[in-house]
Tab-separated table of C-alpha atoms and ligand atoms in Angstrom:
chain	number	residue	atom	x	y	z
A	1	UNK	CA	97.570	60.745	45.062
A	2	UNK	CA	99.530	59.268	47.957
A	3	UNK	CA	101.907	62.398	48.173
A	4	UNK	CA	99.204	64.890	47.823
A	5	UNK	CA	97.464	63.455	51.304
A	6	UNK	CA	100.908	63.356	52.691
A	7	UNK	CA	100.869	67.399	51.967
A	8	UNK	CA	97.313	68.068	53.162
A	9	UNK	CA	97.909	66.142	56.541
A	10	UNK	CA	100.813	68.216	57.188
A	11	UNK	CA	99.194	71.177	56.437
A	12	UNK	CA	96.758	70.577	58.749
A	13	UNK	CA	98.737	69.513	61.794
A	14	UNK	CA	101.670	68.786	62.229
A	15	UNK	CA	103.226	71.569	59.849
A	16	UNK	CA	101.339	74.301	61.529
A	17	UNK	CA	103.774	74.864	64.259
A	18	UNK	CA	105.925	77.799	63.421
A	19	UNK	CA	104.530	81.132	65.537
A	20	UNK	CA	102.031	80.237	67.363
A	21	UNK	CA	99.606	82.899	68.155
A	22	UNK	CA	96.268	83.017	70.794
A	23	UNK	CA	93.891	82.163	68.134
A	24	UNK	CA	96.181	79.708	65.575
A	25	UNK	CA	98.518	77.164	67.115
A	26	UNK	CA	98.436	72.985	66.523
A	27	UNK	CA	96.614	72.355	69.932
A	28	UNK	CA	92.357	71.402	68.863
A	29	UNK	CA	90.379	74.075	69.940
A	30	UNK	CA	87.705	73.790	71.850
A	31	UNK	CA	83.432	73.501	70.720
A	32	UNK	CA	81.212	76.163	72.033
A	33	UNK	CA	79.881	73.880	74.572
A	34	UNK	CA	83.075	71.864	75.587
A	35	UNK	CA	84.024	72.892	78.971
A	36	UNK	CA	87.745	74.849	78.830
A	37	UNK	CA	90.587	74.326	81.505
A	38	UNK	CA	92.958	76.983	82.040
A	39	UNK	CA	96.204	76.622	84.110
A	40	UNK	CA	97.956	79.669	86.257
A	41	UNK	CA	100.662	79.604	87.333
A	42	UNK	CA	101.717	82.273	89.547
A	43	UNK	CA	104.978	83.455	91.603
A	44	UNK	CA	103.805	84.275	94.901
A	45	UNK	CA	100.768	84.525	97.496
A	46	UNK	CA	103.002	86.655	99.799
A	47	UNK	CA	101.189	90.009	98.851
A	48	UNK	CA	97.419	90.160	99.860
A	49	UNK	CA	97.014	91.314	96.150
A	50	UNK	CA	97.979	87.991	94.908
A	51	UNK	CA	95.749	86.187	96.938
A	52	UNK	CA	93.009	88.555	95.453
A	53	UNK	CA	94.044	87.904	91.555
A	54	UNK	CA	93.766	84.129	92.937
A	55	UNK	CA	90.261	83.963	94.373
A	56	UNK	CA	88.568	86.027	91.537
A	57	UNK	CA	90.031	84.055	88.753
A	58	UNK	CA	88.641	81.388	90.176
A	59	UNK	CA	84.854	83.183	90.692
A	60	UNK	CA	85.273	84.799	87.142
A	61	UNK	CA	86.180	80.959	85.986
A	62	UNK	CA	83.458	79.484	87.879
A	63	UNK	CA	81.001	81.958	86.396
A	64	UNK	CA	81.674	81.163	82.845
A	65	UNK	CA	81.780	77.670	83.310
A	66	UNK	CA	85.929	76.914	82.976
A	67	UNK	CA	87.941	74.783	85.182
A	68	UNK	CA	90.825	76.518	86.414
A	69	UNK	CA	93.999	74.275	88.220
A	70	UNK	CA	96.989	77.005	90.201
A	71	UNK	CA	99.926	76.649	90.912
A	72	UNK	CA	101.814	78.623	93.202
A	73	UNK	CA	106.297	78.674	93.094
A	74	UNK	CA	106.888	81.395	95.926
A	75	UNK	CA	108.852	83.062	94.058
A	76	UNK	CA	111.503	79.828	93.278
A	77	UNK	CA	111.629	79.858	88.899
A	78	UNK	CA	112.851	76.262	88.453
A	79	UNK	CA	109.739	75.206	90.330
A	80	UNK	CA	107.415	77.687	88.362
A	81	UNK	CA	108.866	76.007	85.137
A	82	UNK	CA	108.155	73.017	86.519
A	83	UNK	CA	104.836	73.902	87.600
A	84	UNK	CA	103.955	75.546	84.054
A	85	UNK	CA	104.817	71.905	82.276
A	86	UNK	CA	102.930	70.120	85.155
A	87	UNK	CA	99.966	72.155	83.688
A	88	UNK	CA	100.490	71.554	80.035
A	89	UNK	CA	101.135	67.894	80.872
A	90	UNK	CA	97.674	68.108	82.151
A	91	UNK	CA	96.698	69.466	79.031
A	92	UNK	CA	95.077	72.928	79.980
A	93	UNK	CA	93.859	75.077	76.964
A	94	UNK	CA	95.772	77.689	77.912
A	95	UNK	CA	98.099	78.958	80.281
A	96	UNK	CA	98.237	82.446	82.130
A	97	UNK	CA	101.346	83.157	84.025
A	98	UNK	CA	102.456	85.718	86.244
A	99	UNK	CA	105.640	85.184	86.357
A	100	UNK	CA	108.580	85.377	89.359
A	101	UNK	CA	111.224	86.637	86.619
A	102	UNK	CA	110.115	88.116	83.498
A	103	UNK	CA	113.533	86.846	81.441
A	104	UNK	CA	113.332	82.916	82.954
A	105	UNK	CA	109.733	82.535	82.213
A	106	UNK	CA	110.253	83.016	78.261
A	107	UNK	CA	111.013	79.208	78.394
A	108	UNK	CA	107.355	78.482	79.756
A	109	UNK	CA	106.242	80.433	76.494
A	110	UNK	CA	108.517	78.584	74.331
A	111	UNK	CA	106.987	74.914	76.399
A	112	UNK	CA	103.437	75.908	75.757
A	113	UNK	CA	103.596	76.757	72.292
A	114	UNK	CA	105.289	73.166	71.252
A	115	UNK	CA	102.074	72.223	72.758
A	116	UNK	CA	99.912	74.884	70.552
A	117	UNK	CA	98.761	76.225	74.112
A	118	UNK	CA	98.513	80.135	73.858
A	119	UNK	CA	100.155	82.220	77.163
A	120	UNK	CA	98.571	85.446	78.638
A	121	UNK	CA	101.379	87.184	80.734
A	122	UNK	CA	99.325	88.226	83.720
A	123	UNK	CA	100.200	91.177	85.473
A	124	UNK	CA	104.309	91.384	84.952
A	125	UNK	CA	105.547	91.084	81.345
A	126	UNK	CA	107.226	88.155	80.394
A	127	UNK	CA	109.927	89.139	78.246
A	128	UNK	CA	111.649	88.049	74.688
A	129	UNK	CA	109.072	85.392	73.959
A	130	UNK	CA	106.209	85.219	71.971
A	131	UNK	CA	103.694	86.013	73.884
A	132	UNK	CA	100.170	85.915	73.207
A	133	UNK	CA	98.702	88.598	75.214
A	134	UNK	CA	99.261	90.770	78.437
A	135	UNK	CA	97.019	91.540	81.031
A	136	UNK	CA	97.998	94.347	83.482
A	137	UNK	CA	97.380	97.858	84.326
A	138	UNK	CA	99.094	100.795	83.401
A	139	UNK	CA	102.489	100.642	85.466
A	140	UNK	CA	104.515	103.701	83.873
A	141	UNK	CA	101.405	105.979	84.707
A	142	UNK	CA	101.632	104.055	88.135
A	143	UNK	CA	105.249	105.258	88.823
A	144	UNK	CA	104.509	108.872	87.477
A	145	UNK	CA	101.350	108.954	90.370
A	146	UNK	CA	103.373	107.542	93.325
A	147	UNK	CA	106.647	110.415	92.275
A	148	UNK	CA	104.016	113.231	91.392
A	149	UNK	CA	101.678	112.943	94.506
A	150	UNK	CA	105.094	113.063	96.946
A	151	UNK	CA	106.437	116.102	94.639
A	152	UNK	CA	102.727	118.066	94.739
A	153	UNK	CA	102.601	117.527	98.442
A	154	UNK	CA	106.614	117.638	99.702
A	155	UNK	CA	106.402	121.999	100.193
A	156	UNK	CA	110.095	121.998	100.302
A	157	UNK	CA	112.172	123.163	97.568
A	158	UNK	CA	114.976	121.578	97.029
A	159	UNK	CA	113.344	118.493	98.879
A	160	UNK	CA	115.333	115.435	99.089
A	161	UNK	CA	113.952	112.209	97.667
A	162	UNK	CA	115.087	108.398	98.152
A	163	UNK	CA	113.734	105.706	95.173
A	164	UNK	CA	113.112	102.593	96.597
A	165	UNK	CA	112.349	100.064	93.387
A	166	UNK	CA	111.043	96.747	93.786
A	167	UNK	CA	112.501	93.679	92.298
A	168	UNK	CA	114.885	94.187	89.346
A	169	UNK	CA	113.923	90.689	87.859
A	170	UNK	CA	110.122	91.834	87.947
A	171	UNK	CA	109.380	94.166	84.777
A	172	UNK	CA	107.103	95.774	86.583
A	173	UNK	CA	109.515	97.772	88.598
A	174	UNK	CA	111.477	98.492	85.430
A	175	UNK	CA	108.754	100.224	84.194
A	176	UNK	CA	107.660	102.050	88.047
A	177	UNK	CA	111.052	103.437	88.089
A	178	UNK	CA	110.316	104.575	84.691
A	179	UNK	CA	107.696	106.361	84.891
A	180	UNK	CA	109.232	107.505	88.240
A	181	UNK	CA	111.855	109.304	86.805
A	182	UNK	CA	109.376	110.605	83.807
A	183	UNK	CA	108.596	112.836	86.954
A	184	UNK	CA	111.528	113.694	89.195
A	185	UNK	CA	114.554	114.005	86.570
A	186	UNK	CA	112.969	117.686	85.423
A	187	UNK	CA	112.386	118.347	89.088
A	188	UNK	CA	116.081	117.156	89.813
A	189	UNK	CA	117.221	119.578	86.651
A	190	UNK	CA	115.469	122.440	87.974
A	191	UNK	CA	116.615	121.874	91.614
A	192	UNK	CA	113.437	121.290	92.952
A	193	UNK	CA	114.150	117.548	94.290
A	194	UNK	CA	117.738	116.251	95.432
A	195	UNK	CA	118.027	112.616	95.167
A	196	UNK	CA	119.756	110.950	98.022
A	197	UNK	CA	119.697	107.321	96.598
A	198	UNK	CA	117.797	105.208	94.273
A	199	UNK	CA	117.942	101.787	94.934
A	200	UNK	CA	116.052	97.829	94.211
A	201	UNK	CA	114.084	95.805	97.271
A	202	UNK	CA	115.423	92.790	96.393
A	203	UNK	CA	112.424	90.520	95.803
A	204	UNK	CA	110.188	93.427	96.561
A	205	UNK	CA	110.917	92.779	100.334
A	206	UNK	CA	109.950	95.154	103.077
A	207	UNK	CA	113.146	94.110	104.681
A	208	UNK	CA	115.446	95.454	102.191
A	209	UNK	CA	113.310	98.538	101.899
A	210	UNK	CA	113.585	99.050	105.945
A	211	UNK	CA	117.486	99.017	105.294
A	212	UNK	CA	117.849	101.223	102.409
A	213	UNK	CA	115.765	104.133	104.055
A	214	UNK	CA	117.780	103.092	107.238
A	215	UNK	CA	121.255	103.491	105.179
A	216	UNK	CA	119.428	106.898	103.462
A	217	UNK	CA	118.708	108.382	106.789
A	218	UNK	CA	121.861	108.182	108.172
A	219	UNK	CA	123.739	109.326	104.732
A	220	UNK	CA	120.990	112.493	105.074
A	221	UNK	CA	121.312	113.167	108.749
A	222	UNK	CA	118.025	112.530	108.678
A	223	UNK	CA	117.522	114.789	106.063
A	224	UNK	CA	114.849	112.914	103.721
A	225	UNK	CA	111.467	114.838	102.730
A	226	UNK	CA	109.957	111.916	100.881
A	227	UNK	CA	110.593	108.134	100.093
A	228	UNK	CA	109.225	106.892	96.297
A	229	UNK	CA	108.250	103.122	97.807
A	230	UNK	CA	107.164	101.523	94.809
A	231	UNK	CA	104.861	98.645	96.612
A	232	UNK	CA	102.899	99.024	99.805
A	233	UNK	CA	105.211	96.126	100.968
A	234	UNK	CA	108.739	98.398	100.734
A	235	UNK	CA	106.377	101.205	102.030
A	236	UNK	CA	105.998	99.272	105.255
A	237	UNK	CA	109.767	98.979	105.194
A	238	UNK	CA	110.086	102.293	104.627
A	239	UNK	CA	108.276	103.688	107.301
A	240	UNK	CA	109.514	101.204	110.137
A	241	UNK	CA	113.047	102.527	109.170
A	242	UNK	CA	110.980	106.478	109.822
A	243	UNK	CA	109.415	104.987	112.777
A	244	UNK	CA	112.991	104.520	114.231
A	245	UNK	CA	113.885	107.884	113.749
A	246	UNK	CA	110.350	109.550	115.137
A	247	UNK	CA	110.010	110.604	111.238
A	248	UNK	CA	106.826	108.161	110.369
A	249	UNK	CA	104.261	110.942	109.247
A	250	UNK	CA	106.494	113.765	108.635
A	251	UNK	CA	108.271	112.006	105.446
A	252	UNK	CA	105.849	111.406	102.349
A	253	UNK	CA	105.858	107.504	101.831
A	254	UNK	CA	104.156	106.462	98.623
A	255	UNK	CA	102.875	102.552	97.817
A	256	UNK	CA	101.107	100.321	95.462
A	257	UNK	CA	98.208	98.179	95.973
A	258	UNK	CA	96.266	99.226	98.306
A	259	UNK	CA	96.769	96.743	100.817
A	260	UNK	CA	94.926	96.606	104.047
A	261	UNK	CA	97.373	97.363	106.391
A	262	UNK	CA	98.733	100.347	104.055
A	263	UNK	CA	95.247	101.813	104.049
A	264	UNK	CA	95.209	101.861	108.141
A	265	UNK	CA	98.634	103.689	107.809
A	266	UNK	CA	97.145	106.109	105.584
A	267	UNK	CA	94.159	106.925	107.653
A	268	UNK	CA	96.728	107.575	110.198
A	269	UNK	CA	99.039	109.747	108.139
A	270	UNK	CA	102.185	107.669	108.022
A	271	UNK	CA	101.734	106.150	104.792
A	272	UNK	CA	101.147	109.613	102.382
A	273	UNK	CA	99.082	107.542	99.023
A	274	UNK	CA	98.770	104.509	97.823
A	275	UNK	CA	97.888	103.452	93.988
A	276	UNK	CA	95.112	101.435	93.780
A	277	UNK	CA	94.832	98.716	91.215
A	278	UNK	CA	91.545	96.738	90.872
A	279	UNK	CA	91.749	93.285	90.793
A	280	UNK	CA	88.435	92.078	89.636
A	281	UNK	CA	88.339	93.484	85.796
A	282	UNK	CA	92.238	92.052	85.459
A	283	UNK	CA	91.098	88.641	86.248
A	284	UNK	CA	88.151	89.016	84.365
A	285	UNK	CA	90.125	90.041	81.653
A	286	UNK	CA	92.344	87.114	81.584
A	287	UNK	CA	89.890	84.478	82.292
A	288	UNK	CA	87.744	85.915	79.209
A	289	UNK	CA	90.681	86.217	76.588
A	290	UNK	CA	91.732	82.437	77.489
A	291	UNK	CA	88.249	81.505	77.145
A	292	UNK	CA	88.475	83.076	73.710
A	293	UNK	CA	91.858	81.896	72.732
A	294	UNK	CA	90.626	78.450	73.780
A	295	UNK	CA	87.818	78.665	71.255
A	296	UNK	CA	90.147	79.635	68.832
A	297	UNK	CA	88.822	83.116	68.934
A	298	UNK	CA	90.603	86.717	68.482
A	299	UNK	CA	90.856	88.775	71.456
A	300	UNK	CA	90.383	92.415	70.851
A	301	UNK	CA	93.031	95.164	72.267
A	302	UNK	CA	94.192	98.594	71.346
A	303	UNK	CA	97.285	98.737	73.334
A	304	UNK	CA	100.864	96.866	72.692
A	305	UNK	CA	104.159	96.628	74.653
A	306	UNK	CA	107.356	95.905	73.303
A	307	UNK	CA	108.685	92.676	75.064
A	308	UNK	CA	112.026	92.858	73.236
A	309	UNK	CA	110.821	89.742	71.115
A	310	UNK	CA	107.588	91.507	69.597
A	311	UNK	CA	104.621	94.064	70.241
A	312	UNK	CA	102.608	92.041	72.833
A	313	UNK	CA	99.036	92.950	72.424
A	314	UNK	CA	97.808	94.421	75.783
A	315	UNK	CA	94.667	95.262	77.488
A	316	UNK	CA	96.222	97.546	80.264
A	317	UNK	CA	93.858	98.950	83.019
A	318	UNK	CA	93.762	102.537	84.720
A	319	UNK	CA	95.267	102.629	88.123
A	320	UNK	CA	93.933	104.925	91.036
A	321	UNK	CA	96.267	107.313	93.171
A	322	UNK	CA	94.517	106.780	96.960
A	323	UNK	CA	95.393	109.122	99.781
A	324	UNK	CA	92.881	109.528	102.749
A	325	UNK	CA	90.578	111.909	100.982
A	326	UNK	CA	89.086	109.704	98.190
A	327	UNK	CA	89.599	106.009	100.243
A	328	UNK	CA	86.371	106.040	101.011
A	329	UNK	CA	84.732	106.883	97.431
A	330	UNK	CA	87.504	104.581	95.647
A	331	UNK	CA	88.401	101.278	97.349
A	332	UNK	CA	85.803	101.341	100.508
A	333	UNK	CA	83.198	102.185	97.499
A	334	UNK	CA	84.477	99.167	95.193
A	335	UNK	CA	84.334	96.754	98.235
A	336	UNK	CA	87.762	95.956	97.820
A	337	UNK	CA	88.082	96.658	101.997
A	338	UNK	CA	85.617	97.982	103.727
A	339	UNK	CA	85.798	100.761	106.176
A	340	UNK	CA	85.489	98.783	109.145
A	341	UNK	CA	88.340	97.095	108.733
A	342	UNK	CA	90.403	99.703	107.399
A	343	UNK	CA	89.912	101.150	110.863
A	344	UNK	CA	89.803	98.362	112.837
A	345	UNK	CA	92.612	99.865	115.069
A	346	UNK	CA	92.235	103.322	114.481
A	347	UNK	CA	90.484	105.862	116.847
A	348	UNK	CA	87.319	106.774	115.482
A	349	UNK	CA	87.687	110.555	115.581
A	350	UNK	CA	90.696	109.969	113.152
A	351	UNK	CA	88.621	107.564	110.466
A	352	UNK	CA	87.336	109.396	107.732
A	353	UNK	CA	83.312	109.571	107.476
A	354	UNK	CA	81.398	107.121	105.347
B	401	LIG	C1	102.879	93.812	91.248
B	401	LIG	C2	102.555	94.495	92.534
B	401	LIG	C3	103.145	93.701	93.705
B	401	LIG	C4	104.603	93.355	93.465
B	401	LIG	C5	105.154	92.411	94.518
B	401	LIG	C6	104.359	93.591	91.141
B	401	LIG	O1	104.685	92.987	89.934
B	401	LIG	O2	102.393	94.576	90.157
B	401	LIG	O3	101.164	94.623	92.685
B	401	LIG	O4	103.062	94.420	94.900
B	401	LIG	O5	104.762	92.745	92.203
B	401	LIG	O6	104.515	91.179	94.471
C-alpha cells in the first residue's frame, strides 16, 4: 500500500521532469482566474525597436490582466543569465527571452525547465536547447528583400556589392545573410553582381559598419554600387562611411527595422529601403502563448525551425520591404511613426504626400 503511494506521488511531481514542454512541465499551472507573471529578459534597449517590443509587451500584458517584471543585460550574457534566474527565483510562470547570444542562452532554457517554467525565444533563436516556442518574423525572407530590392534597383551590370552582416553571435544575422545570398550567389554566377566583401558588424554596431564600407571603398576605388546593411543601425554606418566620399544617395543602402531616423534618410534618398517588421502582433504573440503555456494550455503554430537541438514550434510573422513609395501606406498608416516626425527635418517639397 505504502509503495504504491510512493509511485503515484512520483508520478505526479517530482518524476515528471524529463522534457519539459510549454504545456507539461513540474511547475503548478495556473487557474483561469489566477493572475499570471511572466519574466523577459532581453539583451538590449540600444535599438529603438527594442524599446518598442518593451512598451507593448507591457500594454498587451496589461490588457490581459498579467504582470510582467524586465530585465534588461545590454548586451553582457553573464548578467542576462543572471537576470533570467533572478526571474525564476521570483517565480514567474514563464519566461520569454530575447537573447544577446543565441548559443549562451541555452543554459537559461536548461535553468527554467528544472523549474518546470516553459521559455518562448523572442525574436532571435536560442539555439541547442529545448525550447518551447519562437516568436519572430520571417528573417530568411527578410535577407532575400533587403539583397533583391538593391539588385532590382542597382541598373548596373556587373554591379559591385559589399555584405555587411550583423552580429555573428545573433542567429538572426545567420539567417539575413542566408537568405541574402539565396539572392546574390545566382547573380554573382551569372556576372550580374561582383562582391567586394562580405563581412559581420560586430555587435550589430554602426561603428563597425562605418569601417567596413570605409575599408570597401578604398579596396573599390570607390567603386561600390550597393551596400546589403542588414540593420538600419549598420545602414547608418554605412552611409556615414558614403557621406565621406560624397557617395550617400548614389550607392543603394538597404536596412531593417524601420527606425525613425532611417525613415528620414529614406525620404531623402540616402538610405534606398528599409524592411519593416511590426512590433505589436510579435508581442502580442508572445504575451498570449505564455498566457497559454501558463494555464497549461497548447499553443497553436504551423511553422518550425530547427534549433540544432529540435524543431522549435514557431509562429513567424511577414516582414514589409519599405522604400519611399509605400512609407506612407505601410508604417505612417500602422502608426508605428507618423509622418510628422518622419519629416521633422526634411524640406517639405521633398516629404512624400499623406
Ligand atoms: C533584430 C533586429 C535588430 C538587431 C540589433 C536583430 O536580432 O531582429 O531587429 O536591429 O537584432 O539589435
Amino acid at each position: 500500500m505504502l509503495v504504491c503511494l510512493l509511485v503515484a506521488l512520483c508520478l505526479g511531481s517530482a518524476c515528471v521532469t524529463g522534457t519539459q514542454t510549454g504545456n507539461g512541465g513540474a511547475k503548478k499551472k495556473k487557474g483561469p482566474n489566477e493572475p499570471v507573471v511572466i519574466g523577459f529578459s532581453m539583451d538590449t534597449l540600444k535599438e529603438e525597436r527594442w524599446q518598442k517590443d518593451k512598451e507593448l509587451v507591457e500594454k498587451r500584458a496589461k490588457e490581459v490582466g498579467a504582470t510582467v517584471n524586465i530585465q534588461v543585460a545590454n548586451g553582457d550574457d553573464s548578467l542576462q543569465i543572471k537576470q533570467a534566474e533572478n526571474l525564476l527565483t521570483q517565480g514567474v510562470d514563464v519566461l520569454i527571452v530575447a537573447p544577446h547570444n543565441g548559443e549562451v542562452a541555452a543554459s537559461i532554457v536548461e535553468a527554467a525547465h528544472r523549474q518546470g517554467v516553459p521559455v518562448i525565444s523572442y525574436d532571435r533563436l536560442i539555439k541547442n536547447a529545448d525550447v518551447d516556442l519562437y516568436v519572430s518574423h520571417q528573417v530568411v525572407k527578410m535577407g532575400e528583400m533587403q539583397a533583391k530590392y538593391l539588385l532590382d534597383h542597382v541598373g548596373k551590370k556587373p554591379a559591385n556589392f559589399v555584405i555587411v552582416g550583423g552580429s555573428p553571435t545573433d542567429n538572426n544575422a545567420l539567417l539575413l545573410h542566408k537568405g541574402q545570398m539565396n539572392i546574390l550567389q545566382p547573380a554573382v554566377a551569372r556576372g550580374d553582381v561582383k562582391i567586394v566583401t562580405d563581412q559581420y558588424a560586430k555587435e550589430w554596431q554602426a561603428s563597425a559598419a562605418l569601417n567596413i564600407v570605409e575599408n570597401a571603398l578604398t579596396q573599390a576605388n570607390n567603386q561600390v554600387d550597393a551596400v546589403v546593411a542588414s540593420n538600419d543601425g549598420t545602414a547608418r554606418g554605412a552611409i556615414q562611411a558614403l557621406e565621406g566620399q560624397n557617395l550617400a544617395g548614389k550607392v543603394l543602402v538597404s536596412g531593417q527595422d524601420a527606425d525613425l531616423a532611417s525613415l528620414t534618410l529614406i525620404v531623402l534618398g540616402k538610405q534606398t529601403m528599409t524592411v519593416y517588421k511590426s512590433i505589436q502582433p510579435l508581442a502580442n504573440a508572445a504575451v498570449d502563448a505564455a498566457i497559454k503555456f501558463a494555464h497549461g494550455e497548447k499553443v497553436d503554430t504551423v511553422d518550425t525551425i530547427d534549433n540544432g537541438r529540435k524543431a522549435v514550434p514557431s509562429i513567424l510573422l511577414e516582414p514589409v520591404a519599405v522604400d519611399r513609395n509605400n512609407l506612407v501606406n505601410t508604417v505612417v498608416k500602422d502608426g508605428y511613426h507618423t509622418l510628422a516626425e518622419i519629416c521633422a527635418t526634411v524640406p517639405p517639397d521633398k516629404c512624400p504626400k499623406p
